Structures are given as structure tokens and as C-alpha cells.
Amino acid sequence: PSPQDNPEEAQQEPIEAKVGVFITSLYGLDLRNQSYNVTFWAWFIHNSKDYKPDASTEIINAHSYNRDNSSTTVSESQVIWSVFRFTAKVAHNWDISNFPFDHQTLQFFLDDAERDYSTLRYVADVHNSKVDSDVVVADWNITDFNIKTGPKTYQTTYGDPGLIDGNSTFSKVTVAITLERKGLRLFVNMFSALYIAFILSSVAFFVPLENISARLSLATAAIFAAIGNKYVVDSMLPPTASLTLVDKIQIATFLFIGIMVFVTVTYAHFGSRLETITKKINEYGEV
């Protein structure tokens, strides 16, 4: 029930909980399925005996998660310290526009499933929240970490009859981890076949124009290499409507192969009649 249903509760000050997280594991970064896995400890410091964060805190953008190892300590001054561990598979919309030289900001969000902003407000424990120095993410550097809190309004009352404006507001914790990919080695491994295709199309210009079959054989090999590389790279990446760095390199390679084929076919068709023009076209194509 909402505070509007209970006048005594509505007059009470909202619970203020100091929230912190400590990341102990970051793994399973999956571009294709747009997710990653994280394990972290979360703690809540407050003074309300009725508030049970280990039972009501949730990760709102997780595919799935588990809470375990919970403990609660009450100090002599009646300050309550609740701590527990989350293991979660979190949804993430990967920005691959500059892949494989991309930066990613992995975020997850915590809120309370039972108490809205009028009864519970978070305060970030910035000083103690961090990523464990032992956390290593293969092929990535961790460059930044931050935690912040604030209200989040949803365009629904979740059926609460005490809310009449069609919205509900909850306190939300936002945790962000910024990663920078070590992209040079991956770039060489992923695009080596594509650059071989480009080299084959370039070498074809050193073959005399009259040797059309040799040129077209090089073009065929280049096309197969480029198409094979495209299938391999595309299978690793999520679908996107934007033009990425990968798309630009692939398009450029196919364009260069197409130029070589166009020059060769033009000479095969017009060579005997327009030899001067077709040789000039070959020179431009080589450049």
C-alpha cells in the first residue's frame, strides 16, 4: 500500500539509506546477445527496523540475478548495516560504431521493489564504492567507475490505487563502469583476410591488361576472401542500423575490388576499339 493509504506513514520522514557497491567480478561480455555478467557486494546503512534491503532490492536492467550471503548488523547507536552479494546477467546495448577501438560504459541500476521515493531515498557511498583491483577483463582496460543516486519516475502506477496521476517515482542507484578495448591485436586478427582481399585486387593491376583471365582469377579470390571475412565479423557483432567502422572498411574493400573488375571487363569489351581510353581507365583504376 502507498503512503497515501496510511496518513501516519505519510507524515513520517522517508528512510535515508546510504548505498555502496564493490565489484568483485566482471565477465561474459557478450556483444552478440547484448549482455554482460557482474558479481558485486552491496551494502545499505540506515536506521529503520522495518526496511529489509536484502529482500526488496532488485537490479532493474538484469536478465537474471541472485542475492546471497546476506547479513545485518545493528550498532549500539541503532544504525543498521545490511550487506549481501549480487550475481547478475545484465542487459547492455553495445555501441559498436567504432569497434574494435570502442569504449563502453556498462551500467546497472538498483531500486527497491516495495518502497517508493516518498518512503525511501538512497545516498551514494562514493568513497567506499569501487572495482576490486584484482578484476581483470580480457582485452579491456577499466578506465572509470562511478556511482550516483536520484529519483526515477515511471509512467505507470503499477496498479497502486493510492496513486492518481498515472506515475510512480522510486529512488534509483546507478553504477557505471567504463571500459576501453585493447583493439589493435583484435583489429589485425579480424581484418587480415579483408586486407589480403584488398592486396589481391591491387596486385591485379600489375598484371598486363591483355591477361584478362589472370586478373579475374585474382578478383574471384579477393571476393571470396572479403565475403568470408564479412560473415565471420558479422557473426560476432549485434545487428545495428548505423554505419560502423567495420561497415566502412568492408564497403571500401568491396569498392576497390569492384573498380578492378570494372577496369578489366571494360578492357575486355572495348580494348581493341578504344585501347587508348581503356588503358587510361586502367591507370586511374590503379591509382
Short mmCIF file of C-alpha atoms in Angstrom, two decimals:
data_model
loop_
_atom_site.label_atom_id
_atom_site.label_comp_id
_atom_site.label_asym_id
_atom_site.label_seq_id
_atom_site.Cartn_x
_atom_site.Cartn_y
_atom_site.Cartn_z
CA PRO A 1 0.00 0.00 0.00
CA SER A 2 1.12 3.53 -0.74
CA PRO A 3 1.73 6.18 1.94
CA GLN A 4 -1.49 7.90 0.82
CA ASP A 5 -3.44 4.95 2.27
CA ASN A 6 -1.83 5.42 5.70
CA PRO A 7 -1.82 9.03 7.00
CA GLU A 8 0.55 8.20 9.86
CA GLU A 9 3.14 6.73 7.49
CA ALA A 10 2.71 9.63 5.08
CA GLN A 11 3.72 12.08 7.83
CA GLN A 12 6.94 10.18 8.57
CA GLU A 13 10.21 11.22 7.03
CA PRO A 14 11.41 8.90 4.26
CA ILE A 15 14.10 6.38 5.16
CA GLU A 16 17.56 7.52 4.08
CA ALA A 17 19.82 4.63 3.14
CA LYS A 18 23.48 5.03 2.30
CA VAL A 19 24.26 2.64 -0.55
CA GLY A 20 27.59 1.36 -1.82
CA VAL A 21 28.84 -1.41 -4.12
CA PHE A 22 32.12 -3.27 -4.54
CA ILE A 23 32.64 -5.04 -7.88
CA THR A 24 34.45 -8.36 -7.45
CA SER A 25 33.98 -9.90 -10.90
CA LEU A 26 33.17 -8.68 -14.40
CA TYR A 27 32.99 -11.31 -17.15
CA GLY A 28 30.99 -12.79 -20.02
CA LEU A 29 30.91 -9.62 -22.13
CA ASP A 30 28.64 -10.78 -24.96
CA LEU A 31 28.25 -8.38 -27.89
CA ARG A 32 26.04 -10.69 -29.90
CA ASN A 33 23.48 -11.24 -27.12
CA GLN A 34 23.95 -7.72 -25.69
CA SER A 35 24.72 -8.62 -22.10
CA TYR A 36 27.47 -8.97 -19.51
CA ASN A 37 27.89 -10.69 -16.14
CA VAL A 38 28.84 -8.99 -12.89
CA THR A 39 29.27 -10.03 -9.27
CA PHE A 40 29.31 -7.39 -6.55
CA TRP A 41 28.66 -6.75 -2.88
CA ALA A 42 26.04 -4.14 -1.98
CA TRP A 43 25.55 -2.54 1.42
CA PHE A 44 22.83 -0.35 2.89
CA ILE A 45 23.30 1.76 6.04
CA HIS A 46 20.08 3.05 7.61
CA ASN A 47 18.16 3.27 10.88
CA SER A 48 14.80 1.65 10.08
CA LYS A 49 13.96 -1.73 11.61
CA ASP A 50 11.17 -2.20 9.05
CA TYR A 51 13.40 -1.77 5.99
CA LYS A 52 14.83 -5.07 4.66
CA PRO A 53 17.01 -4.24 1.62
CA ASP A 54 18.28 -7.81 1.32
CA ALA A 55 14.72 -8.88 0.49
CA SER A 56 13.44 -5.98 -1.62
CA THR A 57 16.42 -4.59 -3.59
CA GLU A 58 16.45 -5.51 -7.27
CA ILE A 59 18.58 -4.93 -10.38
CA ILE A 60 16.07 -3.43 -12.76
CA ASN A 61 18.01 -3.93 -16.02
CA ALA A 62 19.17 -7.51 -15.36
CA HIS A 63 18.08 -10.54 -17.35
CA SER A 64 18.50 -12.55 -14.15
CA TYR A 65 20.19 -12.19 -10.79
CA ASN A 66 20.73 -13.90 -7.44
CA ARG A 67 21.06 -12.44 -3.94
CA ASP A 68 23.04 -14.39 -1.35
CA ASN A 69 25.36 -14.16 1.67
CA SER A 70 23.19 -11.52 3.32
CA SER A 71 23.93 -10.27 6.83
CA THR A 72 22.57 -7.47 9.01
CA THR A 73 24.38 -5.79 11.92
CA VAL A 74 22.86 -3.30 14.38
CA SER A 75 25.28 -0.99 16.17
CA GLU A 76 24.88 0.41 19.67
CA SER A 77 23.59 3.64 18.16
CA GLN A 78 20.86 1.68 16.33
CA VAL A 79 22.50 2.15 12.93
CA ILE A 80 21.68 -0.88 10.77
CA TRP A 81 24.22 -2.21 8.29
CA SER A 82 22.86 -4.66 5.70
CA VAL A 83 25.24 -6.29 3.22
CA PHE A 84 24.75 -9.00 0.60
CA ARG A 85 26.10 -10.22 -2.72
CA PHE A 86 24.56 -9.98 -6.19
CA THR A 87 25.42 -12.19 -9.17
CA ALA A 88 23.70 -10.91 -12.31
CA LYS A 89 23.47 -11.15 -16.06
CA VAL A 90 22.79 -7.56 -17.12
CA ALA A 91 21.40 -6.23 -20.40
CA HIS A 92 23.63 -3.77 -22.23
CA ASN A 93 23.15 -2.01 -25.57
CA TRP A 94 26.64 -2.24 -27.06
CA ASP A 95 27.81 0.76 -29.09
CA ILE A 96 29.87 -0.83 -31.89
CA SER A 97 30.14 2.26 -34.10
CA ASN A 98 33.93 2.35 -33.56
CA PHE A 99 34.54 -1.38 -33.00
CA PRO A 100 37.20 -2.67 -32.32
CA PHE A 101 38.51 0.64 -30.93
CA ASP A 102 35.38 1.25 -28.88
CA HIS A 103 34.67 2.45 -25.36
CA GLN A 104 31.76 1.00 -23.39
CA THR A 105 30.03 2.24 -20.25
CA LEU A 106 28.47 -0.77 -18.52
CA GLN A 107 25.63 0.27 -16.22
CA PHE A 108 23.32 -1.47 -13.81
CA PHE A 109 20.52 0.05 -11.74
CA LEU A 110 19.29 -0.77 -8.25
CA ASP A 111 15.97 0.18 -6.75
CA ASP A 112 13.54 -1.11 -4.16
CA ALA A 113 10.58 -3.22 -5.21
CA GLU A 114 8.45 -2.22 -2.22
CA ARG A 115 9.18 1.39 -1.24
CA ASP A 116 8.79 4.42 -3.49
CA TYR A 117 10.55 7.78 -3.30
CA SER A 118 8.20 9.10 -0.62
CA THR A 119 9.30 6.38 1.82
CA LEU A 120 12.89 5.55 0.77
CA ARG A 121 15.75 7.64 -0.60
CA TYR A 122 19.24 6.46 -1.44
CA VAL A 123 22.50 8.29 -0.81
CA ALA A 124 25.61 7.06 -2.66
CA ASP A 125 28.61 5.86 -0.64
CA VAL A 126 31.05 7.23 -3.20
CA HIS A 127 34.14 6.88 -1.02
CA ASN A 128 33.85 3.13 -0.42
CA SER A 129 32.35 2.07 -3.76
CA LYS A 130 34.87 0.82 -6.31
CA VAL A 131 36.05 -2.03 -8.54
CA ASP A 132 38.34 -4.61 -6.97
CA SER A 133 41.91 -4.09 -8.17
CA ASP A 134 42.10 -7.83 -8.93
CA VAL A 135 39.30 -7.61 -11.51
CA VAL A 136 40.73 -8.24 -14.99
CA VAL A 137 38.61 -8.12 -18.12
CA ALA A 138 40.26 -9.84 -21.10
CA ASP A 139 41.02 -7.42 -23.96
CA TRP A 140 39.72 -4.42 -21.97
CA ASN A 141 41.07 -1.71 -19.67
CA ILE A 142 38.86 -0.38 -16.87
CA THR A 143 39.20 3.40 -17.14
CA ASP A 144 36.49 4.78 -14.85
CA PHE A 145 33.92 3.88 -12.20
CA ASN A 146 31.19 5.92 -10.55
CA ILE A 147 28.03 5.54 -8.51
CA LYS A 148 25.18 8.02 -8.14
CA THR A 149 21.63 8.13 -6.86
CA GLY A 150 18.46 10.02 -7.74
CA PRO A 151 14.71 9.72 -8.33
CA LYS A 152 13.37 7.74 -11.27
CA THR A 153 9.80 8.31 -12.48
CA TYR A 154 7.92 5.53 -14.29
CA GLN A 155 4.86 6.22 -16.44
CA THR A 156 2.76 3.73 -14.51
CA THR A 157 1.32 3.30 -11.03
CA TYR A 158 1.83 -0.48 -11.16
CA GLY A 159 -1.85 -0.66 -10.25
CA ASP A 160 -1.46 1.19 -6.94
CA PRO A 161 -4.92 2.65 -6.16
CA GLY A 162 -3.34 5.30 -3.94
CA LEU A 163 -1.63 6.98 -6.89
CA ILE A 164 -3.87 9.05 -9.13
CA ASP A 165 -1.52 10.92 -11.50
CA GLY A 166 -0.52 7.85 -13.54
CA ASN A 167 3.14 7.95 -12.47
CA SER A 168 5.25 6.45 -9.71
CA THR A 169 8.67 7.57 -8.51
CA PHE A 170 11.37 5.43 -6.91
CA SER A 171 14.87 6.11 -5.68
CA LYS A 172 17.46 4.61 -8.03
CA VAL A 173 21.16 3.75 -7.76
CA THR A 174 23.17 3.97 -10.99
CA VAL A 175 26.52 2.18 -11.15
CA ALA A 176 28.71 2.77 -14.22
CA ILE A 177 31.95 1.05 -15.27
CA THR A 178 33.79 2.49 -18.28
CA LEU A 179 35.90 0.13 -20.40
CA GLU A 180 38.37 0.78 -23.21
CA ARG A 181 39.02 -2.08 -25.62
CA LYS A 182 42.56 -3.17 -26.46
CA GLY A 183 41.68 -3.15 -30.12
CA LEU A 184 44.89 -3.29 -32.18
CA ARG A 185 45.52 -7.04 -31.93
CA LEU A 186 41.83 -7.79 -32.46
CA PHE A 187 41.78 -5.45 -35.46
CA VAL A 188 44.70 -7.29 -37.10
CA ASN A 189 43.19 -10.72 -36.42
CA MET A 190 39.70 -9.84 -37.61
CA PHE A 191 40.57 -7.91 -40.75
CA SER A 192 43.64 -9.73 -42.03
CA ALA A 193 41.55 -11.61 -44.63
CA LEU A 194 39.94 -8.36 -45.72
CA TYR A 195 43.29 -6.69 -46.27
CA ILE A 196 44.52 -9.74 -48.17
CA ALA A 197 41.48 -9.32 -50.43
CA PHE A 198 42.41 -5.69 -50.98
CA ILE A 199 46.03 -6.64 -51.76
CA LEU A 200 44.86 -9.23 -54.31
CA SER A 201 42.74 -6.63 -56.07
CA SER A 202 45.67 -4.19 -56.05
CA VAL A 203 48.20 -6.74 -57.34
CA ALA A 204 45.90 -7.40 -60.29
CA PHE A 205 46.86 -4.01 -61.73
CA PHE A 206 50.43 -5.26 -62.16
CA VAL A 207 49.12 -7.99 -64.47
CA PRO A 208 49.04 -6.87 -68.12
CA LEU A 209 45.61 -5.81 -69.33
CA GLU A 210 45.72 -8.43 -72.03
CA ASN A 211 45.85 -11.23 -69.42
CA ILE A 212 42.19 -10.92 -68.51
CA SER A 213 41.78 -14.43 -67.08
CA ALA A 214 44.57 -13.92 -64.50
CA ARG A 215 43.03 -10.63 -63.39
CA LEU A 216 39.58 -12.13 -62.99
CA SER A 217 41.06 -15.05 -61.04
CA LEU A 218 42.58 -12.60 -58.58
CA ALA A 219 39.24 -10.78 -58.37
CA THR A 220 37.43 -14.05 -57.61
CA ALA A 221 39.90 -14.91 -54.83
CA ALA A 222 39.57 -11.39 -53.38
CA ILE A 223 35.76 -11.55 -53.40
CA PHE A 224 35.70 -14.92 -51.61
CA ALA A 225 38.17 -13.65 -49.00
CA ALA A 226 36.13 -10.49 -48.40
CA ILE A 227 32.79 -12.30 -48.18
CA GLY A 228 34.22 -14.92 -45.80
CA ASN A 229 35.63 -12.20 -43.57
CA LYS A 230 32.30 -10.36 -43.57
CA TYR A 231 30.41 -13.44 -42.37
CA VAL A 232 32.93 -14.08 -39.59
CA VAL A 233 32.93 -10.49 -38.33
CA ASP A 234 29.15 -10.04 -38.60
CA SER A 235 28.60 -13.22 -36.57
CA MET A 236 30.47 -11.61 -33.67
CA LEU A 237 28.54 -8.34 -33.62
CA PRO A 238 24.93 -7.45 -32.81
CA PRO A 239 22.77 -6.12 -35.66
CA THR A 240 22.71 -2.34 -35.93
CA ALA A 241 21.14 0.22 -38.24
CA SER A 242 24.07 2.67 -38.02
CA LEU A 243 27.15 2.68 -40.25
CA THR A 244 30.04 1.35 -38.17
CA LEU A 245 33.81 1.36 -38.68
CA VAL A 246 33.56 -2.33 -39.65
CA ASP A 247 30.97 -1.49 -42.33
CA LYS A 248 33.15 1.29 -43.75
CA ILE A 249 36.18 -0.99 -44.08
CA GLN A 250 34.12 -3.75 -45.69
CA ILE A 251 32.40 -1.35 -48.12
CA ALA A 252 35.74 0.21 -49.09
CA THR A 253 37.27 -3.21 -49.78
CA PHE A 254 34.35 -4.33 -51.96
CA LEU A 255 34.52 -0.98 -53.77
CA PHE A 256 38.23 -1.46 -54.58
CA ILE A 257 37.60 -4.98 -55.84
CA GLY A 258 34.72 -3.66 -57.94
CA ILE A 259 36.98 -1.00 -59.50
CA MET A 260 39.50 -3.64 -60.55
CA VAL A 261 36.76 -5.84 -62.06
CA PHE A 262 35.21 -2.85 -63.85
CA VAL A 263 38.55 -1.85 -65.40
CA THR A 264 39.28 -5.41 -66.51
CA VAL A 265 35.82 -6.01 -68.02
CA THR A 266 35.89 -2.60 -69.74
CA TYR A 267 39.14 -3.51 -71.47
CA ALA A 268 37.83 -6.97 -72.39
CA HIS A 269 34.82 -5.38 -74.07
CA PHE A 270 36.27 -2.21 -75.63
CA GLY A 271 40.02 -2.88 -75.66
CA SER A 272 40.51 -3.44 -79.36
CA ARG A 273 38.38 -0.43 -80.35
CA LEU A 274 39.17 2.06 -77.60
CA GLU A 275 42.55 0.86 -76.44
CA THR A 276 43.88 4.31 -75.54
CA ILE A 277 40.84 5.12 -73.41
CA THR A 278 40.75 1.74 -71.65
CA LYS A 279 44.45 1.95 -70.79
CA LYS A 280 43.88 5.40 -69.36
CA ILE A 281 41.00 3.98 -67.29
CA ASN A 282 43.37 1.25 -66.07
CA GLU A 283 45.87 3.88 -64.94
CA TYR A 284 43.19 5.74 -62.96
CA GLY A 285 41.95 2.48 -61.52
CA GLU A 286 45.45 1.55 -60.37
CA VAL A 287 45.78 4.88 -58.56
#
